[in-house]
Every structure is written in C-alpha cells, then in structure tokens.
PDB file of C-alpha atoms in Angstrom:
ATOM      1  CA  MET M   1     121.666 108.339 113.953  1.00 51.00           C
ATOM      2  CA  THR M   2     123.803 105.322 115.366  1.00 61.00           C
ATOM      3  CA  PRO M   3     121.972 102.344 116.315  1.00 74.00           C
ATOM      4  CA  GLU M   4     122.498 101.536 120.583  1.00 83.00           C
ATOM      5  CA  LEU M   5     124.411  98.248 121.019  1.00 88.00           C
ATOM      6  CA  ASP M   6     125.052  96.479 124.180  1.00 90.00           C
ATOM      7  CA  ARG M   7     128.559  95.987 123.915  1.00 83.00           C
ATOM      8  CA  THR M   8     128.109  93.765 126.518  1.00 90.00           C
ATOM      9  CA  ARG M   9     126.570  91.128 124.007  1.00 93.00           C
ATOM     10  CA  PRO M  10     128.272  89.893 119.983  1.00 95.00           C
ATOM     11  CA  VAL M  11     127.665  92.912 118.450  1.00 96.00           C
ATOM     12  CA  TRP M  12     127.151  90.965 115.300  1.00 97.00           C
ATOM     13  CA  ARG M  13     124.452  89.277 116.617  1.00 97.00           C
ATOM     14  CA  GLN M  14     123.010  92.430 117.196  1.00 97.00           C
ATOM     15  CA  VAL M  15     123.127  93.845 113.886  1.00 98.00           C
ATOM     16  CA  ALA M  16     122.137  90.460 112.814  1.00 98.00           C
ATOM     17  CA  ALA M  17     118.640  91.321 114.576  1.00 97.00           C
ATOM     18  CA  ALA M  18     118.454  94.836 114.014  1.00 97.00           C
ATOM     19  CA  ILE M  19     118.504  93.809 110.067  1.00 97.00           C
ATOM     20  CA  GLU M  20     116.135  91.273 109.973  1.00 97.00           C
ATOM     21  CA  ALA M  21     113.705  93.114 112.861  1.00 96.00           C
ATOM     22  CA  ARG M  22     113.679  95.372 109.421  1.00 97.00           C
ATOM     23  CA  ILE M  23     112.760  92.566 106.913  1.00 97.00           C
ATOM     24  CA  ALA M  24     109.162  91.655 109.399  1.00 95.00           C
ATOM     25  CA  ASP M  25     108.316  95.382 109.959  1.00 96.00           C
ATOM     26  CA  GLY M  26     108.896  96.193 105.923  1.00 95.00           C
ATOM     27  CA  THR M  27     111.573  98.274 105.733  1.00 97.00           C
ATOM     28  CA  TYR M  28     113.232  96.387 103.998  1.00 97.00           C
ATOM     29  CA  PRO M  29     110.195  94.546 101.582  1.00 97.00           C
ATOM     30  CA  VAL M  30     110.917  91.620 100.210  1.00 96.00           C
ATOM     31  CA  GLY M  31     112.976  91.673  96.774  1.00 97.00           C
ATOM     32  CA  ALA M  32     114.904  94.554  98.475  1.00 97.00           C
ATOM     33  CA  ARG M  33     118.258  95.588  98.507  1.00 98.00           C
ATOM     34  CA  VAL M  34     120.058  94.894 102.565  1.00 98.00           C
ATOM     35  CA  PRO M  35     122.767  97.867 103.232  1.00 98.00           C
ATOM     36  CA  SER M  36     126.344  96.293 102.071  1.00 97.00           C
ATOM     37  CA  VAL M  37     128.597  95.550 105.132  1.00 97.00           C
ATOM     38  CA  VAL M  38     130.208  99.312 104.013  1.00 97.00           C
ATOM     39  CA  GLU M  39     126.993 100.834 104.712  1.00 98.00           C
ATOM     40  CA  LEU M  40     126.286  98.417 108.050  1.00 98.00           C
ATOM     41  CA  SER M  41     129.074  99.973 109.085  1.00 97.00           C
ATOM     42  CA  ALA M  42     128.931 103.732 108.846  1.00 97.00           C
ATOM     43  CA  GLU M  43     125.317 103.153 110.284  1.00 97.00           C
ATOM     44  CA  PHE M  44     126.015 100.205 113.005  1.00 97.00           C
ATOM     45  CA  GLY M  45     130.233 102.364 114.252  1.00 96.00           C
ATOM     46  CA  ILE M  46     131.584  98.012 113.419  1.00 97.00           C
ATOM     47  CA  ALA M  47     134.015  97.120 111.800  1.00 97.00           C
ATOM     48  CA  ALA M  48     133.548  95.493 108.500  1.00 98.00           C
ATOM     49  CA  SER M  49     133.804  92.250 109.316  1.00 98.00           C
ATOM     50  CA  THR M  50     131.475  92.319 111.672  1.00 98.00           C
ATOM     51  CA  ALA M  51     129.215  93.605 109.569  1.00 98.00           C
ATOM     52  CA  GLN M  52     129.749  90.894 107.115  1.00 97.00           C
ATOM     53  CA  LYS M  53     129.506  88.943 109.624  1.00 98.00           C
ATOM     54  CA  ALA M  54     125.709  89.766 110.415  1.00 98.00           C
ATOM     55  CA  LEU M  55     125.269  89.189 107.220  1.00 98.00           C
ATOM     56  CA  ALA M  56     126.773  85.956 106.246  1.00 98.00           C
ATOM     57  CA  HIS M  57     124.246  85.238 109.633  1.00 98.00           C
ATOM     58  CA  LEU M  58     121.224  85.814 107.604  1.00 98.00           C
ATOM     59  CA  LYS M  59     122.472  84.344 104.520  1.00 97.00           C
ATOM     60  CA  VAL M  60     122.573  80.713 106.048  1.00 97.00           C
ATOM     61  CA  GLU M  61     119.484  81.692 107.849  1.00 95.00           C
ATOM     62  CA  GLY M  62     117.599  81.992 104.130  1.00 96.00           C
ATOM     63  CA  LEU M  63     116.204  85.693 104.994  1.00 97.00           C
ATOM     64  CA  ILE M  64     118.277  87.418 102.227  1.00 98.00           C
ATOM     65  CA  ARG M  65     120.176  86.199  99.491  1.00 97.00           C
ATOM     66  CA  ALA M  66     123.811  87.905  98.025  1.00 95.00           C
ATOM     67  CA  GLU M  67     123.996  88.485  94.255  1.00 95.00           C
ATOM     68  CA  VAL M  68     127.750  89.227  92.994  1.00 93.00           C
ATOM     69  CA  GLY M  69     128.051  92.944  91.504  1.00 93.00           C
ATOM     70  CA  LEU M  70     124.686  94.001  93.209  1.00 95.00           C
ATOM     71  CA  GLY M  71     124.597  93.211  96.924  1.00 96.00           C
ATOM     72  CA  SER M  72     122.288  91.195  98.843  1.00 97.00           C
ATOM     73  CA  PHE M  73     118.237  91.618  98.962  1.00 98.00           C
ATOM     74  CA  VAL M  74     116.414  90.552 101.229  1.00 97.00           C
ATOM     75  CA  ALA M  75     114.824  86.590 100.335  1.00 97.00           C
ATOM     76  CA  HIS M  76     111.606  86.700 102.088  1.00 85.00           C
ATOM     77  CA  ARG M  77     111.012  87.660 105.739  1.00 81.00           C
ATOM     78  CA  PRO M  78     110.979  86.096 109.064  1.00 79.00           C
ATOM     79  CA  GLY M  79     107.896  83.753 109.205  1.00 72.00           C
ATOM     80  CA  GLY M  80     106.778  84.466 105.784  1.00 59.00           C
ATOM     81  CA  SER M  81     105.597  82.397 103.202  1.00 51.00           C
ATOM     82  CA  GLY M  82     108.237  82.759 100.381  1.00 50.00           C
ATOM     83  CA  GLU M  83     109.000  85.806  98.057  1.00 47.00           C
ATOM     84  CA  ALA M  84     106.143  87.711  97.274  1.00 44.00           C
TER      85      ALA M  84
END
C-alpha cells in the first residue's frame, strides 16, 4: 500500500516525518536498518532524489546514521536518550 502524500506540501518532509514516526513508535528500533532510497521511492511513489533528501534530513537531525555499503540505521528515537 502506498501512503497518501499531500502534493501541496514538500513531499520529502512528509516522507521524513513518516520515517521519524516509525522510529518514534518502535517500528524501526534503535540500530535497525531504515529503508533505502530505492525502497522509499517504491513505497511512496517518489523520485530517488526526493527519498535521498528525506534521508539526508533525518541524518542531519541525528535520527539515523549511514554506514557506507550497508545502509542507514536508526541512531536514536526522537525525544529519546540516545542509543540503547
């Protein structure tokens, strides 16, 4: 099922918010791999560049960390005390 996006607002922000919500509710626990650019593009029906922008935002916010060749992983939960 493709999540509904409001095309009148920045799509990358909505995708980032969806991933952040999944981190907050434990769908993606600390240390878990988050979907790749390709996976997000397919799930949300968005361009790869849009998915990359969403992941880059989450990285800047400190919610995820990237490991070259492995993917992106949850660094901590929003409002949490860091890694478990």
